[in-house]
Amino acid sequence: MAKQIVITYKGNEYTLEFNRKVVKRMEEGGFVVDTDKPATMITELFRGAFQMHHKRISPDLVEEIWDAQRHKDKLLTELIAMYSEPIAALMDDNSEGDDGDPTWKVL
Amino acid sequence: MTDGEGTPKKRKSMAEYFDEAFPHYLAMGMTYELFWDGDSSLTKHYRNAFKIKQDLEQEKQNQFAWLQGLYIYEALCDVSPVLHAFAKNGTKPVPYTEKPYELKPRANNKDAAPSENEKENLIKRNVAMMQMMAAQFNKKMEQRQNEKRDAKSTEKGGDKQ
């Protein structure tokens, strides 16, 4: 199952998730994961995460929910990971069952 | 990122990857709704299921080829009495099995017992096999005797000289 984030705000539960249609629409709307322009990206990414389960939510409410969140840095990291899930799930993971070291490292 | 000639190389968008992959997943049995609107991780399971399906299909084809080989082998055994060089006049091939092999065990023992006809065919087949083996054995013995005779005659010829 793809990763989801659940936010409870003013007694309502909101499920944040990305599917391929939402990612495609966001890209068509000009969205790119660009850490050089975090402010624009965060708003669009957070708004996009509502599109799968809460299509009719107003942009103002999304902004309100975002403002009410704590640990935004962690939330953003999770959102970016979730956004890349639809593409990651299309890639063949050849390392399944392979205990060898990864062929990459984090700097 | 450039293509080596200074012009920026266009990065492939996620949407392009999705569009490319979509027909493949349709071929695997995934619906439009599941691919685009559903849980994005489902594609992994569809890929795994497809691999399992392919393995099973391969196994099935292998079983089929083996069974076919068995029928061909049996047919050759059945017809073998009339194929060998020393077949007597009037020799007939053993009739080919009247029905396919039972692939599932029978429900009760009464059914499991072979019919008279089946028994007769089995005996005929065994007799034909025995005859074929006997003919081959006789042929080999005859060849050995001829070889011995030839060897003796060449020895005698050598002694006389």
PDB file of N, CA, C and O in Angstrom, chain B residues 23-49:
ATOM      1  N   PRO B  23       0.351   1.129 -21.156  1.00  0.00           N
ATOM      2  CA  PRO B  23      -0.079  -0.028 -21.956  1.00  0.00           C
ATOM      3  C   PRO B  23       0.463  -1.370 -21.459  1.00  0.00           C
ATOM      4  O   PRO B  23      -0.226  -2.394 -21.568  1.00  0.00           O
ATOM      5  N   HIS B  24       1.664  -1.340 -20.883  1.00  0.00           N
ATOM      6  CA  HIS B  24       2.241  -2.586 -20.360  1.00  0.00           C
ATOM      7  C   HIS B  24       1.390  -3.129 -19.212  1.00  0.00           C
ATOM      8  O   HIS B  24       1.149  -4.330 -19.111  1.00  0.00           O
ATOM      9  N   TYR B  25       0.946  -2.198 -18.359  1.00  0.00           N
ATOM     10  CA  TYR B  25       0.135  -2.627 -17.222  1.00  0.00           C
ATOM     11  C   TYR B  25      -1.269  -3.042 -17.660  1.00  0.00           C
ATOM     12  O   TYR B  25      -1.873  -3.915 -17.056  1.00  0.00           O
ATOM     13  N   LEU B  26      -1.751  -2.411 -18.737  1.00  0.00           N
ATOM     14  CA  LEU B  26      -3.046  -2.845 -19.286  1.00  0.00           C
ATOM     15  C   LEU B  26      -2.916  -4.293 -19.754  1.00  0.00           C
ATOM     16  O   LEU B  26      -3.807  -5.116 -19.548  1.00  0.00           O
ATOM     17  N   ALA B  27      -1.771  -4.592 -20.399  1.00  0.00           N
ATOM     18  CA  ALA B  27      -1.530  -5.959 -20.883  1.00  0.00           C
ATOM     19  C   ALA B  27      -1.444  -6.956 -19.730  1.00  0.00           C
ATOM     20  O   ALA B  27      -1.745  -8.133 -19.896  1.00  0.00           O
ATOM     21  N   MET B  28      -1.045  -6.463 -18.562  1.00  0.00           N
ATOM     22  CA  MET B  28      -0.947  -7.341 -17.389  1.00  0.00           C
ATOM     23  C   MET B  28      -2.302  -7.510 -16.708  1.00  0.00           C
ATOM     24  O   MET B  28      -2.417  -8.211 -15.710  1.00  0.00           O
ATOM     25  N   GLY B  29      -3.292  -6.801 -17.199  1.00  0.00           N
ATOM     26  CA  GLY B  29      -4.643  -6.955 -16.649  1.00  0.00           C
ATOM     27  C   GLY B  29      -5.068  -5.834 -15.705  1.00  0.00           C
ATOM     28  O   GLY B  29      -6.127  -5.903 -15.092  1.00  0.00           O
ATOM     29  N   MET B  30      -4.240  -4.808 -15.572  1.00  0.00           N
ATOM     30  CA  MET B  30      -4.600  -3.698 -14.685  1.00  0.00           C
ATOM     31  C   MET B  30      -5.598  -2.791 -15.406  1.00  0.00           C
ATOM     32  O   MET B  30      -5.436  -2.555 -16.613  1.00  0.00           O
ATOM     33  N   THR B  31      -6.566  -2.286 -14.689  1.00  0.00           N
ATOM     34  CA  THR B  31      -7.560  -1.420 -15.336  1.00  0.00           C
ATOM     35  C   THR B  31      -7.062   0.031 -15.343  1.00  0.00           C
ATOM     36  O   THR B  31      -6.128   0.377 -14.608  1.00  0.00           O
ATOM     37  N   TYR B  32      -7.742   0.845 -16.152  1.00  0.00           N
ATOM     38  CA  TYR B  32      -7.417   2.277 -16.229  1.00  0.00           C
ATOM     39  C   TYR B  32      -7.523   2.905 -14.838  1.00  0.00           C
ATOM     40  O   TYR B  32      -6.628   3.623 -14.397  1.00  0.00           O
ATOM     41  N   GLU B  33      -8.605   2.592 -14.143  1.00  0.00           N
ATOM     42  CA  GLU B  33      -8.874   3.205 -12.832  1.00  0.00           C
ATOM     43  C   GLU B  33      -7.787   2.831 -11.821  1.00  0.00           C
ATOM     44  O   GLU B  33      -7.335   3.684 -11.058  1.00  0.00           O
ATOM     45  N   LEU B  34      -7.408   1.543 -11.829  1.00  0.00           N
ATOM     46  CA  LEU B  34      -6.396   1.121 -10.856  1.00  0.00           C
ATOM     47  C   LEU B  34      -5.041   1.764 -11.135  1.00  0.00           C
ATOM     48  O   LEU B  34      -4.325   2.136 -10.218  1.00  0.00           O
ATOM     49  N   PHE B  35      -4.707   1.905 -12.425  1.00  0.00           N
ATOM     50  CA  PHE B  35      -3.399   2.471 -12.761  1.00  0.00           C
ATOM     51  C   PHE B  35      -3.338   3.960 -12.437  1.00  0.00           C
ATOM     52  O   PHE B  35      -2.385   4.431 -11.816  1.00  0.00           O
ATOM     53  N   TRP B  36      -4.343   4.697 -12.850  1.00  0.00           N
ATOM     54  CA  TRP B  36      -4.284   6.153 -12.703  1.00  0.00           C
ATOM     55  C   TRP B  36      -4.829   6.652 -11.365  1.00  0.00           C
ATOM     56  O   TRP B  36      -4.267   7.549 -10.753  1.00  0.00           O
ATOM     57  N   ASP B  37      -5.954   6.080 -10.927  1.00  0.00           N
ATOM     58  CA  ASP B  37      -6.622   6.608  -9.732  1.00  0.00           C
ATOM     59  C   ASP B  37      -6.339   5.807  -8.469  1.00  0.00           C
ATOM     60  O   ASP B  37      -6.554   6.295  -7.368  1.00  0.00           O
ATOM     61  N   GLY B  38      -5.906   4.560  -8.651  1.00  0.00           N
ATOM     62  CA  GLY B  38      -5.763   3.677  -7.493  1.00  0.00           C
ATOM     63  C   GLY B  38      -4.465   3.866  -6.732  1.00  0.00           C
ATOM     64  O   GLY B  38      -3.681   4.784  -7.002  1.00  0.00           O
ATOM     65  N   ASP B  39      -4.273   2.971  -5.781  1.00  0.00           N
ATOM     66  CA  ASP B  39      -3.054   2.940  -4.956  1.00  0.00           C
ATOM     67  C   ASP B  39      -1.839   2.763  -5.888  1.00  0.00           C
ATOM     68  O   ASP B  39      -1.763   1.800  -6.640  1.00  0.00           O
ATOM     69  N   SER B  40      -0.901   3.718  -5.797  1.00  0.00           N
ATOM     70  CA  SER B  40       0.210   3.705  -6.757  1.00  0.00           C
ATOM     71  C   SER B  40       1.128   2.491  -6.598  1.00  0.00           C
ATOM     72  O   SER B  40       1.827   2.111  -7.536  1.00  0.00           O
ATOM     73  N   SER B  41       1.127   1.867  -5.416  1.00  0.00           N
ATOM     74  CA  SER B  41       2.027   0.726  -5.206  1.00  0.00           C
ATOM     75  C   SER B  41       1.499  -0.570  -5.842  1.00  0.00           C
ATOM     76  O   SER B  41       2.199  -1.574  -5.869  1.00  0.00           O
ATOM     77  N   LEU B  42       0.257  -0.529  -6.325  1.00  0.00           N
ATOM     78  CA  LEU B  42      -0.347  -1.736  -6.918  1.00  0.00           C
ATOM     79  C   LEU B  42       0.451  -2.278  -8.105  1.00  0.00           C
ATOM     80  O   LEU B  42       0.424  -3.474  -8.380  1.00  0.00           O
ATOM     81  N   THR B  43       1.142  -1.377  -8.809  1.00  0.00           N
ATOM     82  CA  THR B  43       1.891  -1.815  -9.999  1.00  0.00           C
ATOM     83  C   THR B  43       2.933  -2.873  -9.643  1.00  0.00           C
ATOM     84  O   THR B  43       3.172  -3.784 -10.422  1.00  0.00           O
ATOM     85  N   LYS B  44       3.535  -2.728  -8.454  1.00  0.00           N
ATOM     86  CA  LYS B  44       4.525  -3.725  -8.008  1.00  0.00           C
ATOM     87  C   LYS B  44       3.879  -5.104  -7.934  1.00  0.00           C
ATOM     88  O   LYS B  44       4.444  -6.091  -8.381  1.00  0.00           O
ATOM     89  N   HIS B  45       2.677  -5.147  -7.349  1.00  0.00           N
ATOM     90  CA  HIS B  45       1.989  -6.433  -7.183  1.00  0.00           C
ATOM     91  C   HIS B  45       1.565  -7.012  -8.528  1.00  0.00           C
ATOM     92  O   HIS B  45       1.604  -8.222  -8.724  1.00  0.00           O
ATOM     93  N   TYR B  46       1.152  -6.128  -9.439  1.00  0.00           N
ATOM     94  CA  TYR B  46       0.771  -6.605 -10.770  1.00  0.00           C
ATOM     95  C   TYR B  46       1.984  -7.201 -11.481  1.00  0.00           C
ATOM     96  O   TYR B  46       1.870  -8.209 -12.166  1.00  0.00           O
ATOM     97  N   ARG B  47       3.148  -6.552 -11.299  1.00  0.00           N
ATOM     98  CA  ARG B  47       4.376  -7.078 -11.922  1.00  0.00           C
ATOM     99  C   ARG B  47       4.721  -8.446 -11.341  1.00  0.00           C
ATOM    100  O   ARG B  47       5.026  -9.385 -12.078  1.00  0.00           O
ATOM    101  N   ASN B  48       4.634  -8.563 -10.011  1.00  0.00           N
ATOM    102  CA  ASN B  48       4.945  -9.847  -9.372  1.00  0.00           C
ATOM    103  C   ASN B  48       3.968 -10.931  -9.816  1.00  0.00           C
ATOM    104  O   ASN B  48       4.371 -12.055 -10.111  1.00  0.00           O
ATOM    105  N   ALA B  49       2.680 -10.553  -9.857  1.00  0.00           N
ATOM    106  CA  ALA B  49       1.655 -11.518 -10.268  1.00  0.00           C
ATOM    107  C   ALA B  49       1.896 -11.964 -11.707  1.00  0.00           C
ATOM    108  O   ALA B  49       1.728 -13.146 -12.038  1.00  0.00           O
TER     109      ALA B  49
END
